[in-house]
GROMACS .gro file of C-alpha atoms in nm:
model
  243
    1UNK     CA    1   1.966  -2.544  -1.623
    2UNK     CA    2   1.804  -2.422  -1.950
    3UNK     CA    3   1.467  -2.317  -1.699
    4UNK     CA    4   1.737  -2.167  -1.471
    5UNK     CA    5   1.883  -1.911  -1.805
    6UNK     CA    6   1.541  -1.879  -1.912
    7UNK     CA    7   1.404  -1.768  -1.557
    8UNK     CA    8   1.659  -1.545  -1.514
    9UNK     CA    9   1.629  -1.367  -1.837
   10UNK     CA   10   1.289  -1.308  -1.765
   11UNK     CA   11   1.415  -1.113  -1.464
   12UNK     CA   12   1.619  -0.921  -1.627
   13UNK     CA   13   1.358  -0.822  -1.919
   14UNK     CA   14   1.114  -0.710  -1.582
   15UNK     CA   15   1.343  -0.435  -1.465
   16UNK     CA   16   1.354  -0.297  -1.799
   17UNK     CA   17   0.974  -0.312  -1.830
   18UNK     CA   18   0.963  -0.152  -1.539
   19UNK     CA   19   1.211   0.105  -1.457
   20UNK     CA   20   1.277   0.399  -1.692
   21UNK     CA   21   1.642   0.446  -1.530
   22UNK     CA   22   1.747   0.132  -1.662
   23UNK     CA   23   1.978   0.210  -1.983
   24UNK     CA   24   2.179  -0.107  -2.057
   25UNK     CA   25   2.203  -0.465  -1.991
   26UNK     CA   26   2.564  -0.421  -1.840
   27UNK     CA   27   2.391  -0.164  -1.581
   28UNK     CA   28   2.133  -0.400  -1.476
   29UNK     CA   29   2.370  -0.692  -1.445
   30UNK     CA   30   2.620  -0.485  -1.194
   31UNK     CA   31   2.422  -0.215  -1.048
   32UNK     CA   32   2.050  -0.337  -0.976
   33UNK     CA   33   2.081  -0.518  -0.596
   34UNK     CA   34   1.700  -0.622  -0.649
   35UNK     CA   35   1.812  -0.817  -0.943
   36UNK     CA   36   2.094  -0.997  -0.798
   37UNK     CA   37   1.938  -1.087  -0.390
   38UNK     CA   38   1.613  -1.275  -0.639
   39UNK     CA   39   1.876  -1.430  -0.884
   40UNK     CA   40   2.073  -1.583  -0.562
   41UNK     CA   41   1.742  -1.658  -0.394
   42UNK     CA   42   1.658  -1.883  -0.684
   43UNK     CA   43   2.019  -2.096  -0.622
   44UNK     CA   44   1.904  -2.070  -0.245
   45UNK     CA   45   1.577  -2.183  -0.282
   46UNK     CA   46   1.684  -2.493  -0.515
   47UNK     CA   47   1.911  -2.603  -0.246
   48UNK     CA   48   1.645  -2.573   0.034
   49UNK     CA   49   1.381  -2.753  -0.153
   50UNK     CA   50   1.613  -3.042  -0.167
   51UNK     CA   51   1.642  -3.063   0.261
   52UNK     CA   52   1.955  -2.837   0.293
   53UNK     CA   53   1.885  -2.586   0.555
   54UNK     CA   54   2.247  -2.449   0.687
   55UNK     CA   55   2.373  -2.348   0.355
   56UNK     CA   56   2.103  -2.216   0.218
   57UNK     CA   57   2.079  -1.956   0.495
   58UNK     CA   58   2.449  -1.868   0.476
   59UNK     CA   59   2.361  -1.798   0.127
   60UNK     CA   60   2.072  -1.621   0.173
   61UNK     CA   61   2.283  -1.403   0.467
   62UNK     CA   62   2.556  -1.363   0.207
   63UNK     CA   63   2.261  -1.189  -0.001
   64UNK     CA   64   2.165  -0.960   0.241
   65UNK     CA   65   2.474  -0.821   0.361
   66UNK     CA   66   2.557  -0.782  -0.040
   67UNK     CA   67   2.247  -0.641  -0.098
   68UNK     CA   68   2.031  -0.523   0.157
   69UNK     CA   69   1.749  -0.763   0.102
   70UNK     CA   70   1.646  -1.042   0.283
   71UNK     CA   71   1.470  -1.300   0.136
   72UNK     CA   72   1.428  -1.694   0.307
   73UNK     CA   73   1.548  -1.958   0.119
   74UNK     CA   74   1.215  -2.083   0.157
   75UNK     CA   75   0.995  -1.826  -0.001
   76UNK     CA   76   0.835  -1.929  -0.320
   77UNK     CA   77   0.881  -1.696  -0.569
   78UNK     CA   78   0.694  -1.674  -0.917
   79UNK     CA   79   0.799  -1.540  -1.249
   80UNK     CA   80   0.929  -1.194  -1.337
   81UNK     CA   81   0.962  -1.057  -0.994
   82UNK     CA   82   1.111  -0.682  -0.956
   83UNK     CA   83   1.265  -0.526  -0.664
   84UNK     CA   84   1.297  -0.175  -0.691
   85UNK     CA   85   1.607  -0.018  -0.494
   86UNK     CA   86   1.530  -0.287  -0.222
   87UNK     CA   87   1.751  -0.154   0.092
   88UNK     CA   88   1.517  -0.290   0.364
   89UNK     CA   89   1.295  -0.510   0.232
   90UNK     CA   90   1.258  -0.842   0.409
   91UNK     CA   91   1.007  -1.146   0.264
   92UNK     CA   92   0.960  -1.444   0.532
   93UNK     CA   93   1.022  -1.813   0.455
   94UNK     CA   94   0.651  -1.912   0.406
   95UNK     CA   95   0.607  -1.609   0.178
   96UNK     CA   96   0.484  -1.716  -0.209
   97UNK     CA   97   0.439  -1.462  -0.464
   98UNK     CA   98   0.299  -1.450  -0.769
   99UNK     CA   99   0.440  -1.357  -1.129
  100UNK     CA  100   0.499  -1.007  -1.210
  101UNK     CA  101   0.539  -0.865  -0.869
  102UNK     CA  102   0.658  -0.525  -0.787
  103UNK     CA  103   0.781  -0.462  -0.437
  104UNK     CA  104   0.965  -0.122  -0.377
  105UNK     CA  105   1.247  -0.046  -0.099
  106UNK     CA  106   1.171  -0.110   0.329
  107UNK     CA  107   0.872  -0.346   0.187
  108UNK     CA  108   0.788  -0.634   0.486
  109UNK     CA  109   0.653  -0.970   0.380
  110UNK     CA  110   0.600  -1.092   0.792
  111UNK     CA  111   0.442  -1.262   0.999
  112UNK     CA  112   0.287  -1.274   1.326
  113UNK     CA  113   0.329  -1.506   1.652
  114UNK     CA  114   0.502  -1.757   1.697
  115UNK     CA  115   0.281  -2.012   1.526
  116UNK     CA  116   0.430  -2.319   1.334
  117UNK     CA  117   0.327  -2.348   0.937
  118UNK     CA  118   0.239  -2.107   0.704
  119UNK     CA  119   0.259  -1.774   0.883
  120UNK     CA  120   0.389  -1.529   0.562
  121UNK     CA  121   0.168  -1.391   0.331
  122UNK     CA  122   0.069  -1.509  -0.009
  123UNK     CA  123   0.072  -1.219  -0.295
  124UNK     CA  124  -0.093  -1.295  -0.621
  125UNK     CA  125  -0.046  -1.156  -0.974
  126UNK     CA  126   0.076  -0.794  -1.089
  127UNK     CA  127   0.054  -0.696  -0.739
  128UNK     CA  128   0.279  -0.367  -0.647
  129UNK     CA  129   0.410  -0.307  -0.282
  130UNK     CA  130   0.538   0.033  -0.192
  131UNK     CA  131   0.814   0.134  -0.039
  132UNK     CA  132   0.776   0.046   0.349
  133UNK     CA  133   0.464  -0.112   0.320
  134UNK     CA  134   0.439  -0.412   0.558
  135UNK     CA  135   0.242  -0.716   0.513
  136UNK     CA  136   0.182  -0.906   0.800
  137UNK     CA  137   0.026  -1.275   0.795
  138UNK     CA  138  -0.098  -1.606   0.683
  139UNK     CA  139  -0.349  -1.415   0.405
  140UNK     CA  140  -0.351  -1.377   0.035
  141UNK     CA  141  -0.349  -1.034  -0.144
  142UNK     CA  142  -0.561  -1.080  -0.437
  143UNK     CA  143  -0.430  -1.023  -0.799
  144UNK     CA  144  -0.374  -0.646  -0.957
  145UNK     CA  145  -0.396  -0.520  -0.580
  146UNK     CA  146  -0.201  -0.188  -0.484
  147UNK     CA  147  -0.027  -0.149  -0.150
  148UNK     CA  148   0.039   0.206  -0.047
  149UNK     CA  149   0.331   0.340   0.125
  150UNK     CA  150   0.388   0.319   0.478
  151UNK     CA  151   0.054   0.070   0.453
  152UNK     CA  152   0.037  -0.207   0.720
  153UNK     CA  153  -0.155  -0.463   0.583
  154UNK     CA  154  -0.331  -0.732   0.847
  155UNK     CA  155  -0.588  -0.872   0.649
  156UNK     CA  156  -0.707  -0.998   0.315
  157UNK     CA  157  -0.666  -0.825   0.008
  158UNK     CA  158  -0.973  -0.922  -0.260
  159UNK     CA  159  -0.838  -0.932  -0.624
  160UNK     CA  160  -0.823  -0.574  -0.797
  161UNK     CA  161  -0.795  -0.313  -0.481
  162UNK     CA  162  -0.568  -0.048  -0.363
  163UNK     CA  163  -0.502  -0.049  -0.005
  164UNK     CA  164  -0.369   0.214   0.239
  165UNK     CA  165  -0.316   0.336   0.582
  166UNK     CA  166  -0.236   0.190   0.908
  167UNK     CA  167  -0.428  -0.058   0.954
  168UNK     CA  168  -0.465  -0.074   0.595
  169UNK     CA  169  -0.842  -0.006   0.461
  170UNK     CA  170  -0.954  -0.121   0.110
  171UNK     CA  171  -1.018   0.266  -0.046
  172UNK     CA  172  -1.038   0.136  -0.433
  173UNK     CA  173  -1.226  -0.200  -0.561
  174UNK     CA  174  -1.243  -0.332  -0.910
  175UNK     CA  175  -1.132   0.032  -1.039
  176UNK     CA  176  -1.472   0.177  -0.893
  177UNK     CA  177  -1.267   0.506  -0.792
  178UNK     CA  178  -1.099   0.544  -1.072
  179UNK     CA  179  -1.396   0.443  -1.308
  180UNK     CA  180  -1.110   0.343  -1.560
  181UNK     CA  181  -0.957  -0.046  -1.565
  182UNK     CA  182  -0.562  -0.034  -1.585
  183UNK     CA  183  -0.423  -0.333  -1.788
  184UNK     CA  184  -0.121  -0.452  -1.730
  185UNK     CA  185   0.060  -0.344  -1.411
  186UNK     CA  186  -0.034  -0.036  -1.265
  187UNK     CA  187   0.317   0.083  -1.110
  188UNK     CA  188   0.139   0.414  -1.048
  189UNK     CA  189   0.135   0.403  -0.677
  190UNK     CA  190   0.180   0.775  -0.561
  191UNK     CA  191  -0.153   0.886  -0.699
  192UNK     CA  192  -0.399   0.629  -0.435
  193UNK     CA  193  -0.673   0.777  -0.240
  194UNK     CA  194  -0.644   0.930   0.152
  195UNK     CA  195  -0.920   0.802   0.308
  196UNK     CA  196  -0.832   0.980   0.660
  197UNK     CA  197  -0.782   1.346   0.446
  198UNK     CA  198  -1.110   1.279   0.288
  199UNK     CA  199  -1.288   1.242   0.664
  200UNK     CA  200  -1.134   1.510   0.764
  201UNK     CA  201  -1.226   1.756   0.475
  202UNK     CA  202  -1.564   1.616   0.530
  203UNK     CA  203  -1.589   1.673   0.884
  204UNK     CA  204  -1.418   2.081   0.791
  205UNK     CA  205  -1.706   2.111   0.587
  206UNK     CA  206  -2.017   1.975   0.836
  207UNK     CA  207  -1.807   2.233   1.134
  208UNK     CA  208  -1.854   2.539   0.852
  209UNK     CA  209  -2.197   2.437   0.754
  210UNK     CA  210  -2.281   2.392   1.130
  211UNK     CA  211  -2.103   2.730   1.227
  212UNK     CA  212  -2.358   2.888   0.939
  213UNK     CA  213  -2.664   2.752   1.074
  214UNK     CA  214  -2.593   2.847   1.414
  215UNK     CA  215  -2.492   3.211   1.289
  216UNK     CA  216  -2.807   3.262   1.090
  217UNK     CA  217  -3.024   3.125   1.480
  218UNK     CA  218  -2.799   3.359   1.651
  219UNK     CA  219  -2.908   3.643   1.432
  220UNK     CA  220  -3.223   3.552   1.409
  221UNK     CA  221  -3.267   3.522   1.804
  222UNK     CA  222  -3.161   3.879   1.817
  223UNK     CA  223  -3.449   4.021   1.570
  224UNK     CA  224  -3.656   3.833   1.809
  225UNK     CA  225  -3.531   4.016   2.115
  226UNK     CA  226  -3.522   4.314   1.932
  227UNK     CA  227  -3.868   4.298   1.816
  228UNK     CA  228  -4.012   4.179   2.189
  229UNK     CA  229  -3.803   4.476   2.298
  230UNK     CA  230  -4.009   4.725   2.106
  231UNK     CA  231  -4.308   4.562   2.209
  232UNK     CA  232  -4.231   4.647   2.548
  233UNK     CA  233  -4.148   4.964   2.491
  234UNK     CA  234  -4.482   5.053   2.308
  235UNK     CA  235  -4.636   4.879   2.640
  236UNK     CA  236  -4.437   5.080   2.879
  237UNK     CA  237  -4.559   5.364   2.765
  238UNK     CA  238  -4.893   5.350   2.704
  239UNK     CA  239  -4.906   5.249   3.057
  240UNK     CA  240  -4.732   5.561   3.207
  241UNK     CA  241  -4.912   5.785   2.951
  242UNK     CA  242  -4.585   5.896   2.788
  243UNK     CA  243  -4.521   5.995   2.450
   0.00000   0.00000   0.00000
């Protein structure tokens, strides 16, 4: 009971850390739904780790319709996690996440198939998941990792990367982008790279440097013509004896 109290306070202290809005422990207690769908999946998930299965999904149910989260009773789930808003988000029963674990509203912790065993993803350390990012299968996502919004991720996540798109592509490893190492956790997930923007700016700017080359052989084709032109004019004339 006393790792229960403890566990929870821990909670509570993370959306503090980690939300400026958050004014006053009476707020937090009755307004934050991320706070209260991980505090009942921890009852949930006692329950289901001793062989209940039917009331630990009522209660989980109960959760979601209170909430708007929906989290299996049998998702492991680490230390300090924070939910951010939440509406939407859904983690899987095989799911386990780390400590310190961000995950922002419409976030999907899936799987695929209809395989047996572990079939949810496993997210590491000080890992942040934006809002509708979806994470789809029996992988890990390595520790300090960054999923960007809207991101489906389908395969493994090293430690220390920033992921984004759809299919997600690794666009920042080990802070090589950035050139700077963040410590802590980086909650600054609005500022990642867009690796199909940069292709395309890059492909604008081979079109306009292709467009100039072919201008300047277009121009100088014509002081070709024009100067076999006047050749042939000289010619012409000398011929007929004009001029």
């Amino acid at each position: 009971m006393f790792k229960f109290i403890k566990t929870i306070k821990e909670d509570i202290n993370a959306v503090f850390e980690r939300d400026p809005a958050a004014r006053s422990l009476m707020e937090v207690l009755l307004c934050y739904p991320g706070l209260h769908a991980v505090i009942i999946h921890r009852i949930s998930h006692s329950l289901y780790k001793k062989g209940l299965i039917v009331l630990p999904r009522v209660i989980s149910n109960i959760s979601k319709f209170l909430t708007g989260i929906e989290i299996h009773p049998g998702a492991k789930i680490g230390r300090r996690l924070f939910i951010d808003h939440g509406t939407g988000v859904v983690i899987g029963e095989t799911t386990e996440i780390g400590d310190d674990v961000t995950i922002y509203q419409g976030a999907t912790l899936g799987g695929t198939g209809k395989e047996k065993g572990k079939r949810h993803p496993t997210i590491r350390n000080n890992v942040v998941i934006s809002s509708g990012a979806k994470i789809l299968g029996p992988f890990t996502v390595g520790d300090n990792s960054k999923i960007g919004a809207g991101s489906v991720v389908l395969k493994e996540v090293p430690p220390n990367c920033t992921v984004v798109g759809v299919p997600g592509r690794i666009v920042v490893k080990d802070n090589k982008k950035v050139g700077v190492a963040v410590q802590g956790i980086d909650l600054d997930h609005t500022k990642l790279p867009d690796p199909i923007m940069e292709q395309l700016n890059y492909l604008t700017e081979k079109v306009l440097e292709l467009g100039n080359k072919i201008a300047k052989m277009e121009e100088n084709n014509d002081k070709i013509s024009q100067h076999i032109n006047r050749k042939k004019g000289r010619v012409y004339t000398v011929r007929t004896g004009q001029g």
